[in-house]
mmCIF file of C-alpha atoms and ligand atoms in Angstrom:
data_model
loop_
_atom_site.group_PDB
_atom_site.id
_atom_site.type_symbol
_atom_site.label_atom_id
_atom_site.label_comp_id
_atom_site.label_asym_id
_atom_site.label_seq_id
_atom_site.Cartn_x
_atom_site.Cartn_y
_atom_site.Cartn_z
ATOM 1 C CA UNK N 1 94.815 88.898 128.230
ATOM 2 C CA UNK N 2 97.062 86.017 127.370
ATOM 3 C CA UNK N 3 99.648 86.285 130.296
ATOM 4 C CA UNK N 4 99.800 86.159 134.335
ATOM 5 C CA UNK N 5 102.168 88.487 136.532
ATOM 6 C CA UNK N 6 103.547 87.662 139.655
ATOM 7 C CA UNK N 7 105.489 90.314 141.523
ATOM 8 C CA UNK N 8 108.134 89.843 144.241
ATOM 9 C CA UNK N 9 108.813 92.962 145.886
ATOM 10 C CA UNK N 10 109.459 95.371 148.898
ATOM 11 C CA UNK N 11 107.417 98.589 148.299
ATOM 12 C CA UNK N 12 109.300 100.891 148.403
ATOM 13 C CA UNK N 13 108.570 104.081 146.038
ATOM 14 C CA UNK N 14 109.484 102.322 142.742
ATOM 15 C CA UNK N 15 107.932 99.066 143.909
ATOM 16 C CA UNK N 16 104.835 100.901 144.370
ATOM 17 C CA UNK N 17 104.670 102.331 141.061
ATOM 18 C CA UNK N 18 105.771 99.138 139.500
ATOM 19 C CA UNK N 19 102.341 97.751 141.210
ATOM 20 C CA UNK N 20 100.212 100.771 140.403
ATOM 21 C CA UNK N 21 101.037 100.174 136.485
ATOM 22 C CA UNK N 22 100.975 96.531 136.508
ATOM 23 C CA UNK N 23 97.097 96.820 137.376
ATOM 24 C CA UNK N 24 96.579 99.016 134.318
ATOM 25 C CA UNK N 25 98.248 96.329 132.047
ATOM 26 C CA UNK N 26 96.166 95.595 128.987
ATOM 27 C CA UNK N 27 98.670 92.452 128.243
ATOM 28 C CA UNK N 28 99.028 90.686 131.739
ATOM 29 C CA UNK N 29 96.785 89.909 134.571
ATOM 30 C CA UNK N 30 98.458 90.202 138.102
ATOM 31 C CA UNK N 31 97.675 87.193 140.108
ATOM 32 C CA UNK N 32 99.931 87.525 143.340
ATOM 33 C CA UNK N 33 102.462 89.928 145.016
ATOM 34 C CA UNK N 34 105.027 88.667 147.507
ATOM 35 C CA UNK N 35 106.856 91.003 149.996
ATOM 36 C CA UNK N 36 110.482 90.752 151.452
ATOM 37 C CA UNK N 37 112.308 92.924 153.446
ATOM 38 C CA UNK N 38 114.482 95.205 151.562
ATOM 39 C CA UNK N 39 113.596 99.066 151.471
ATOM 40 C CA UNK N 40 112.328 98.394 154.791
ATOM 41 C CA UNK N 41 111.497 95.792 157.334
ATOM 42 C CA UNK N 42 109.082 93.314 156.157
ATOM 43 C CA UNK N 43 106.344 94.699 158.360
ATOM 44 C CA UNK N 44 106.277 97.791 156.256
ATOM 45 C CA UNK N 45 106.796 96.274 152.772
ATOM 46 C CA UNK N 46 103.929 93.791 153.369
ATOM 47 C CA UNK N 47 101.409 96.374 154.628
ATOM 48 C CA UNK N 48 102.408 98.763 151.973
ATOM 49 C CA UNK N 49 101.497 96.207 149.391
ATOM 50 C CA UNK N 50 98.093 95.714 150.383
ATOM 51 C CA UNK N 51 97.359 99.336 151.052
ATOM 52 C CA UNK N 52 98.710 99.728 147.267
ATOM 53 C CA UNK N 53 96.320 97.084 146.179
ATOM 54 C CA UNK N 54 93.821 98.668 148.318
ATOM 55 C CA UNK N 55 94.312 101.991 146.497
ATOM 56 C CA UNK N 56 94.020 100.562 142.914
ATOM 57 C CA UNK N 57 91.650 99.065 144.324
ATOM 58 C CA UNK N 58 92.197 95.381 143.029
ATOM 59 C CA UNK N 59 91.958 92.083 145.072
ATOM 60 C CA UNK N 60 95.525 90.826 144.257
ATOM 61 C CA UNK N 61 96.283 88.492 147.023
ATOM 62 C CA UNK N 62 99.560 89.733 148.939
ATOM 63 C CA UNK N 63 101.863 86.817 150.354
ATOM 64 C CA UNK N 64 104.020 87.416 153.072
ATOM 65 C CA UNK N 65 107.768 86.443 152.392
ATOM 66 C CA UNK N 66 111.142 86.578 154.147
ATOM 67 C CA UNK N 67 111.498 88.941 157.121
ATOM 68 C CA UNK N 68 115.620 89.095 156.724
ATOM 69 C CA UNK N 69 118.169 87.995 154.246
ATOM 70 C CA UNK N 70 119.452 84.388 153.936
ATOM 71 C CA UNK N 71 122.575 84.903 156.486
ATOM 72 C CA UNK N 72 122.722 88.632 156.680
ATOM 73 C CA UNK N 73 121.448 91.196 158.885
ATOM 74 C CA UNK N 74 118.771 93.343 157.232
ATOM 75 C CA UNK N 75 120.083 96.811 155.467
ATOM 76 C CA UNK N 76 117.280 99.168 154.623
ATOM 77 C CA UNK N 77 116.971 102.215 152.551
ATOM 78 C CA UNK N 78 115.044 104.938 154.404
ATOM 79 C CA UNK N 79 117.264 107.659 152.938
ATOM 80 C CA UNK N 80 115.502 107.103 149.442
ATOM 81 C CA UNK N 81 112.165 105.491 150.544
ATOM 82 C CA UNK N 82 111.342 107.628 153.654
ATOM 83 C CA UNK N 83 109.701 106.722 156.627
ATOM 84 C CA UNK N 84 107.694 103.761 156.244
ATOM 85 C CA UNK N 85 109.226 103.050 152.722
ATOM 86 C CA UNK N 86 106.422 104.862 150.714
ATOM 87 C CA UNK N 87 108.204 108.498 150.310
ATOM 88 C CA UNK N 88 106.889 109.114 153.844
ATOM 89 C CA UNK N 89 103.449 109.117 152.461
ATOM 90 C CA UNK N 90 100.983 106.759 154.457
ATOM 91 C CA UNK N 91 98.265 105.041 152.930
ATOM 92 C CA UNK N 92 95.212 104.384 154.945
ATOM 93 C CA UNK N 93 95.182 100.527 156.295
ATOM 94 C CA UNK N 94 93.070 98.236 154.343
ATOM 95 C CA UNK N 95 90.352 95.938 155.687
ATOM 96 C CA UNK N 96 92.528 93.190 154.150
ATOM 97 C CA UNK N 97 95.160 93.764 156.932
ATOM 98 C CA UNK N 98 92.903 92.211 159.678
ATOM 99 C CA UNK N 99 93.564 89.042 157.927
ATOM 100 C CA UNK N 100 96.804 87.841 156.440
ATOM 101 C CA UNK N 101 97.291 85.134 153.959
ATOM 102 C CA UNK N 102 98.056 81.614 155.550
ATOM 103 C CA UNK N 103 100.427 80.925 152.607
ATOM 104 C CA UNK N 104 104.086 81.859 152.440
ATOM 105 C CA UNK N 105 105.628 83.976 149.328
ATOM 106 C CA UNK N 106 107.456 80.830 148.097
ATOM 107 C CA UNK N 107 104.768 78.235 148.551
ATOM 108 C CA UNK N 108 102.102 80.736 146.736
ATOM 109 C CA UNK N 109 104.736 81.746 143.820
ATOM 110 C CA UNK N 110 105.342 77.644 143.256
ATOM 111 C CA UNK N 111 101.259 76.809 143.542
ATOM 112 C CA UNK N 112 101.209 79.831 140.539
ATOM 113 C CA UNK N 113 104.079 78.140 138.659
ATOM 114 C CA UNK N 114 102.796 74.824 138.797
ATOM 115 C CA UNK N 115 99.151 76.109 137.591
ATOM 116 C CA UNK N 116 100.289 78.602 134.935
ATOM 117 C CA UNK N 117 103.675 77.328 133.643
ATOM 118 C CA UNK N 118 104.823 79.360 130.497
ATOM 119 C CA UNK N 119 102.080 81.661 131.103
ATOM 120 C CA UNK N 120 103.379 83.126 134.275
ATOM 121 C CA UNK N 121 105.707 86.197 134.189
ATOM 122 C CA UNK N 122 107.919 86.866 137.476
ATOM 123 C CA UNK N 123 109.248 90.047 138.152
ATOM 124 C CA UNK N 124 111.711 89.922 141.482
ATOM 125 C CA UNK N 125 112.278 93.906 142.295
ATOM 126 C CA UNK N 126 113.608 93.339 145.596
ATOM 127 C CA UNK N 127 116.296 91.343 147.424
ATOM 128 C CA UNK N 128 116.508 87.990 146.220
ATOM 129 C CA UNK N 129 115.536 85.944 149.437
ATOM 130 C CA UNK N 130 112.119 84.811 148.656
ATOM 131 C CA UNK N 131 113.023 83.409 145.259
ATOM 132 C CA UNK N 132 116.065 81.795 146.789
ATOM 133 C CA UNK N 133 114.108 80.287 149.446
ATOM 134 C CA UNK N 134 111.550 78.806 146.469
ATOM 135 C CA UNK N 135 114.562 77.175 144.681
ATOM 136 C CA UNK N 136 115.961 75.539 148.243
ATOM 137 C CA UNK N 137 112.519 74.364 148.811
ATOM 138 C CA UNK N 138 111.153 73.091 145.319
ATOM 139 C CA UNK N 139 113.868 71.254 143.749
ATOM 140 C CA UNK N 140 112.015 71.772 140.378
ATOM 141 C CA UNK N 141 111.281 75.308 140.769
ATOM 142 C CA UNK N 142 114.124 76.564 138.448
ATOM 143 C CA UNK N 143 112.939 74.277 135.638
ATOM 144 C CA UNK N 144 109.314 75.307 135.731
ATOM 145 C CA UNK N 145 110.311 79.049 135.502
ATOM 146 C CA UNK N 146 110.828 79.993 131.926
ATOM 147 C CA UNK N 147 112.532 83.237 133.362
ATOM 148 C CA UNK N 148 113.180 85.545 135.846
ATOM 149 C CA UNK N 149 112.807 89.256 135.268
ATOM 150 C CA UNK N 150 114.800 91.187 138.094
ATOM 151 C CA UNK N 151 115.685 94.506 139.129
ATOM 152 C CA UNK N 152 119.107 94.185 140.528
ATOM 153 C CA UNK N 153 122.728 94.401 140.024
ATOM 154 C CA UNK N 154 125.241 96.523 137.622
ATOM 155 C CA UNK N 155 127.401 95.767 134.793
ATOM 156 C CA UNK N 156 129.520 98.799 136.144
ATOM 157 C CA UNK N 157 129.393 100.506 139.414
ATOM 158 C CA UNK N 158 126.750 100.413 142.208
ATOM 159 C CA UNK N 159 124.598 102.400 144.247
ATOM 160 C CA UNK N 160 124.891 101.608 148.041
ATOM 161 C CA UNK N 161 128.429 101.063 147.474
ATOM 162 C CA UNK N 162 130.986 101.815 144.700
ATOM 163 C CA UNK N 163 130.492 98.234 143.795
ATOM 164 C CA UNK N 164 126.988 96.866 144.378
ATOM 165 C CA UNK N 165 123.561 97.905 143.797
ATOM 166 C CA UNK N 166 121.260 97.910 146.576
ATOM 167 C CA UNK N 167 119.059 94.771 146.127
ATOM 168 C CA UNK N 168 121.852 92.437 145.439
ATOM 169 C CA UNK N 169 124.049 93.923 148.373
ATOM 170 C CA UNK N 170 121.261 93.414 150.646
ATOM 171 C CA UNK N 171 121.189 89.753 150.058
ATOM 172 C CA UNK N 172 124.117 88.481 147.926
ATOM 173 C CA UNK N 173 123.953 84.803 148.981
ATOM 174 C CA UNK N 174 120.243 84.642 147.750
ATOM 175 C CA UNK N 175 121.423 86.527 144.513
ATOM 176 C CA UNK N 176 124.090 84.189 143.804
ATOM 177 C CA UNK N 177 121.882 81.155 144.100
ATOM 178 C CA UNK N 178 119.717 82.683 141.845
ATOM 179 C CA UNK N 179 121.891 83.536 139.392
ATOM 180 C CA UNK N 180 123.450 79.798 139.614
ATOM 181 C CA UNK N 181 120.079 78.345 139.473
ATOM 182 C CA UNK N 182 119.704 77.802 135.539
ATOM 183 C CA UNK N 183 116.640 80.030 135.216
ATOM 184 C CA UNK N 184 117.354 82.395 132.357
ATOM 185 C CA UNK N 185 117.515 86.162 133.726
ATOM 186 C CA UNK N 186 116.753 89.218 132.529
ATOM 187 C CA UNK N 187 118.534 91.874 134.767
ATOM 188 C CA UNK N 188 117.724 95.532 134.570
ATOM 189 C CA UNK N 189 120.495 96.734 136.775
ATOM 190 C CA UNK N 190 121.753 100.216 137.086
ATOM 191 C CA UNK N 191 123.156 100.422 133.656
ATOM 192 C CA UNK N 192 120.095 100.942 132.613
ATOM 193 C CA UNK N 193 117.616 101.898 135.183
ATOM 194 C CA UNK N 194 119.628 105.172 135.762
ATOM 195 C CA UNK N 195 118.601 106.078 132.211
ATOM 196 C CA UNK N 196 115.123 105.131 132.971
ATOM 197 C CA UNK N 197 114.055 108.297 134.613
ATOM 198 C CA UNK N 198 111.228 110.756 134.839
ATOM 199 C CA UNK N 199 111.854 114.595 134.308
ATOM 200 C CA UNK N 200 110.289 117.636 135.924
ATOM 201 C CA UNK N 201 108.134 117.916 132.623
ATOM 202 C CA UNK N 202 107.122 114.225 133.154
ATOM 203 C CA UNK N 203 106.350 114.895 136.793
ATOM 204 C CA UNK N 204 104.232 117.708 135.845
ATOM 205 C CA UNK N 205 102.335 115.887 133.441
ATOM 206 C CA UNK N 206 101.624 112.944 136.015
ATOM 207 C CA UNK N 207 100.616 115.834 138.162
ATOM 208 C CA UNK N 208 98.131 117.178 136.049
ATOM 209 C CA UNK N 209 96.208 113.681 135.568
ATOM 210 C CA UNK N 210 93.092 113.438 137.703
ATOM 211 C CA UNK N 211 93.353 110.224 139.522
ATOM 212 C CA UNK N 212 93.994 110.024 143.094
ATOM 213 C CA UNK N 213 96.469 106.970 142.272
ATOM 214 C CA UNK N 214 98.677 109.491 139.754
ATOM 215 C CA UNK N 215 98.147 112.364 143.002
ATOM 216 C CA UNK N 216 99.702 109.602 145.270
ATOM 217 C CA UNK N 217 102.434 108.835 143.069
ATOM 218 C CA UNK N 218 103.581 112.311 142.549
ATOM 219 C CA UNK N 219 103.499 112.694 146.158
ATOM 220 C CA UNK N 220 105.359 109.546 146.970
ATOM 221 C CA UNK N 221 108.083 110.511 144.196
ATOM 222 C CA UNK N 222 109.022 113.668 146.034
ATOM 223 C CA UNK N 223 111.797 112.226 148.397
ATOM 224 C CA UNK N 224 113.268 110.339 145.620
ATOM 225 C CA UNK N 225 113.471 113.273 143.327
ATOM 226 C CA UNK N 226 115.328 115.236 146.151
ATOM 227 C CA UNK N 227 117.582 112.389 146.455
ATOM 228 C CA UNK N 228 118.106 112.198 142.857
ATOM 229 C CA UNK N 229 119.236 115.837 142.691
ATOM 230 C CA UNK N 230 121.856 115.273 145.345
ATOM 231 C CA UNK N 231 123.298 112.830 142.776
ATOM 232 C CA UNK N 232 123.241 115.031 140.173
ATOM 233 C CA UNK N 233 120.879 112.720 138.112
ATOM 234 C CA UNK N 234 118.939 113.973 135.507
ATOM 235 C CA UNK N 235 115.403 112.936 136.911
ATOM 236 C CA UNK N 236 113.939 110.424 139.108
ATOM 237 C CA UNK N 237 115.099 106.598 138.163
ATOM 238 C CA UNK N 238 112.250 104.246 138.414
ATOM 239 C CA UNK N 239 114.606 101.113 138.574
ATOM 240 C CA UNK N 240 111.739 98.674 139.307
ATOM 241 C CA UNK N 241 109.157 99.901 136.731
ATOM 242 C CA UNK N 242 111.674 98.810 134.047
ATOM 243 C CA UNK N 243 110.858 95.139 134.234
ATOM 244 C CA UNK N 244 107.196 95.915 133.901
ATOM 245 C CA UNK N 245 107.272 98.427 131.165
ATOM 246 C CA UNK N 246 109.907 95.610 129.196
ATOM 247 C CA UNK N 247 106.977 93.172 129.654
ATOM 248 C CA UNK N 248 104.587 95.937 128.030
ATOM 249 C CA UNK N 249 106.845 96.948 125.351
ATOM 250 C CA UNK N 250 110.043 94.704 124.733
ATOM 251 C CA UNK N 251 111.628 97.226 122.088
ATOM 252 C CA UNK N 252 112.088 99.798 124.595
ATOM 253 C CA UNK N 253 115.184 98.228 125.834
ATOM 254 C CA UNK N 254 118.333 96.487 124.246
ATOM 255 C CA UNK N 255 120.121 93.836 125.935
ATOM 256 C CA UNK N 256 123.565 91.741 125.634
ATOM 257 C CA UNK N 257 123.587 88.333 126.541
ATOM 258 C CA UNK N 258 126.451 87.903 129.673
ATOM 259 C CA UNK N 259 127.679 85.318 132.344
ATOM 260 C CA UNK N 260 127.005 86.766 135.585
ATOM 261 C CA UNK N 261 127.773 85.699 139.160
ATOM 262 C CA UNK N 262 127.687 87.454 142.461
ATOM 263 C CA UNK N 263 130.372 88.749 144.833
ATOM 264 C CA UNK N 264 129.835 86.921 147.901
ATOM 265 C CA UNK N 265 133.042 86.781 149.769
ATOM 266 C CA UNK N 266 134.506 90.081 149.502
ATOM 267 C CA UNK N 267 134.080 92.953 151.961
ATOM 268 C CA UNK N 268 134.363 96.178 149.804
ATOM 269 C CA UNK N 269 133.066 94.157 146.905
ATOM 270 C CA UNK N 270 129.969 92.500 148.736
ATOM 271 C CA UNK N 271 126.945 92.079 146.407
ATOM 272 C CA UNK N 272 128.899 92.934 142.970
ATOM 273 C CA UNK N 273 127.350 91.367 139.946
ATOM 274 C CA UNK N 274 130.401 90.322 138.225
ATOM 275 C CA UNK N 275 130.059 89.959 134.286
ATOM 276 C CA UNK N 276 132.046 89.001 131.412
ATOM 277 C CA UNK N 277 130.368 91.955 129.332
ATOM 278 C CA UNK N 278 133.723 94.310 129.503
ATOM 279 C CA UNK N 279 136.244 91.420 130.043
ATOM 280 C CA UNK N 280 138.597 89.631 127.728
ATOM 281 C CA UNK N 281 137.905 86.871 129.564
ATOM 282 C CA UNK N 282 134.674 85.076 128.100
ATOM 283 C CA UNK N 283 132.692 82.876 130.596
ATOM 284 C CA UNK N 284 130.059 80.248 129.991
ATOM 285 C CA UNK N 285 127.277 80.013 130.459
ATOM 286 C CA UNK N 286 125.923 83.221 129.583
ATOM 287 C CA UNK N 287 123.110 83.006 131.772
ATOM 288 C CA UNK N 288 121.734 86.446 131.661
ATOM 289 C CA UNK N 289 120.090 89.003 129.539
ATOM 290 C CA UNK N 290 121.650 92.056 130.518
ATOM 291 C CA UNK N 291 119.718 95.638 129.803
ATOM 292 C CA UNK N 292 122.175 98.036 128.487
ATOM 293 C CA UNK N 293 120.034 100.866 126.882
ATOM 294 C CA UNK N 294 116.370 102.221 126.975
ATOM 295 C CA UNK N 295 114.293 104.632 124.748
ATOM 296 C CA UNK N 296 114.050 107.063 127.676
ATOM 297 C CA UNK N 297 111.175 109.266 126.204
ATOM 298 C CA UNK N 298 109.137 106.298 125.062
ATOM 299 C CA UNK N 299 109.706 104.781 128.634
ATOM 300 C CA UNK N 300 108.434 107.975 130.297
ATOM 301 C CA UNK N 301 105.631 108.230 127.828
ATOM 302 C CA UNK N 302 104.268 104.694 128.379
ATOM 303 C CA UNK N 303 104.683 105.285 132.334
ATOM 304 C CA UNK N 304 102.331 108.407 131.877
ATOM 305 C CA UNK N 305 99.956 106.673 129.537
ATOM 306 C CA UNK N 306 99.512 103.711 131.756
ATOM 307 C CA UNK N 307 98.934 105.936 134.892
ATOM 308 C CA UNK N 308 96.363 107.944 132.879
ATOM 309 C CA UNK N 309 94.230 105.097 132.792
ATOM 310 C CA UNK N 310 93.557 105.395 136.290
ATOM 311 C CA UNK N 311 91.801 108.733 135.484
ATOM 312 C CA UNK N 312 89.676 107.122 132.735
ATOM 313 C CA UNK N 313 88.612 103.962 135.037
ATOM 314 C CA UNK N 314 87.148 103.681 138.451
ATOM 315 C CA UNK N 315 87.951 106.297 141.127
ATOM 316 C CA UNK N 316 88.346 105.482 144.941
ATOM 317 C CA UNK N 317 89.014 109.200 146.116
ATOM 318 C CA UNK N 318 87.720 108.384 149.562
ATOM 319 C CA UNK N 319 91.034 106.376 149.985
ATOM 320 C CA UNK N 320 93.764 108.897 148.976
ATOM 321 C CA UNK N 321 92.767 112.316 148.256
HETATM 322 C C1 BDR G 1 116.590 99.127 143.938
HETATM 323 O O1 BDR G 1 116.660 99.608 145.230
HETATM 324 C C2 BDR G 1 115.666 99.800 145.932
HETATM 325 O O2 BDR G 1 115.720 100.838 146.620
HETATM 326 C C3 BDR G 1 114.623 100.185 144.713
HETATM 327 O O3 BDR G 1 113.310 99.992 145.147
HETATM 328 C C4 BDR G 1 115.080 99.171 143.580
HETATM 329 O O4 BDR G 1 114.425 97.752 143.614
HETATM 330 C C5 BDR G 1 117.462 100.264 143.368
HETATM 331 O O5 BDR G 1 118.851 99.911 143.572
HETATM 332 CA CA1 CA G 2 112.372 97.384 145.014
#
């Protein structure tokens, strides 16, 4: 085990999948999860993260983060993630819910960064509010972080509006601060995450796995599957999972380096990630590696392989049957 992993998230169905997979990594040890308001209110994303850790079962600490975007009202996504934000599935409350980590997300992440330095990989798969707060509070945060791997944005198009992807739309001011911070960013936006889907056959294969975690995942994905059908997608996209599977197997993805900024002023373009990828105007600095292509079948295979490790390891049938 050479590296440590931090997940800043808003579970969320695909966040849930990322958390489950991360705990089956043979390359990275998850050492902290922080939550942010996004797919649902922070009360739900925080509880969901703790319940997911209990389902694994693991003892990864979960730190509470921002309850709302930096300056905007919170926008949530119940139409994709369902009531309570796990596809309508309610995981039982865990013992850990009786106590709350006293440290806030940005403080805990900064401490982890000081301790682990370049051995820490940070995934940010929700709105970027917690990361922006860390940047504002700790002037050396950006220098200390070797890179930030995000799910968010799109070089082309949007899913919440024609211009914007959901995570960036929710807190564009936070996202702009992050893109302007000097931290090298690996951006898994809709360009590649819409290609990173599970087919019906993949879901059948997941259903055939014997673990309660796989059963939970299948149930949890049903609503997203229905939603994907209404958008004529070829399968259920696992947006957030791209970040983790990239760490597991970097060759799954291809990138192009680009300049990326975030639109905060526009009304109809709020939250658009503006890149120079398809523009004759080339800009500096090229602050972002934009993921553009995924080897989808290998992606799905790795997802199934990692989920299947639950069938071989310790089970917790009493928690989710
Ligand atoms: C992103 O928005 C959320 O709904 C998902 O969890 C993902 O992080 C996709 O646009
Ligand atoms: Ca998310």
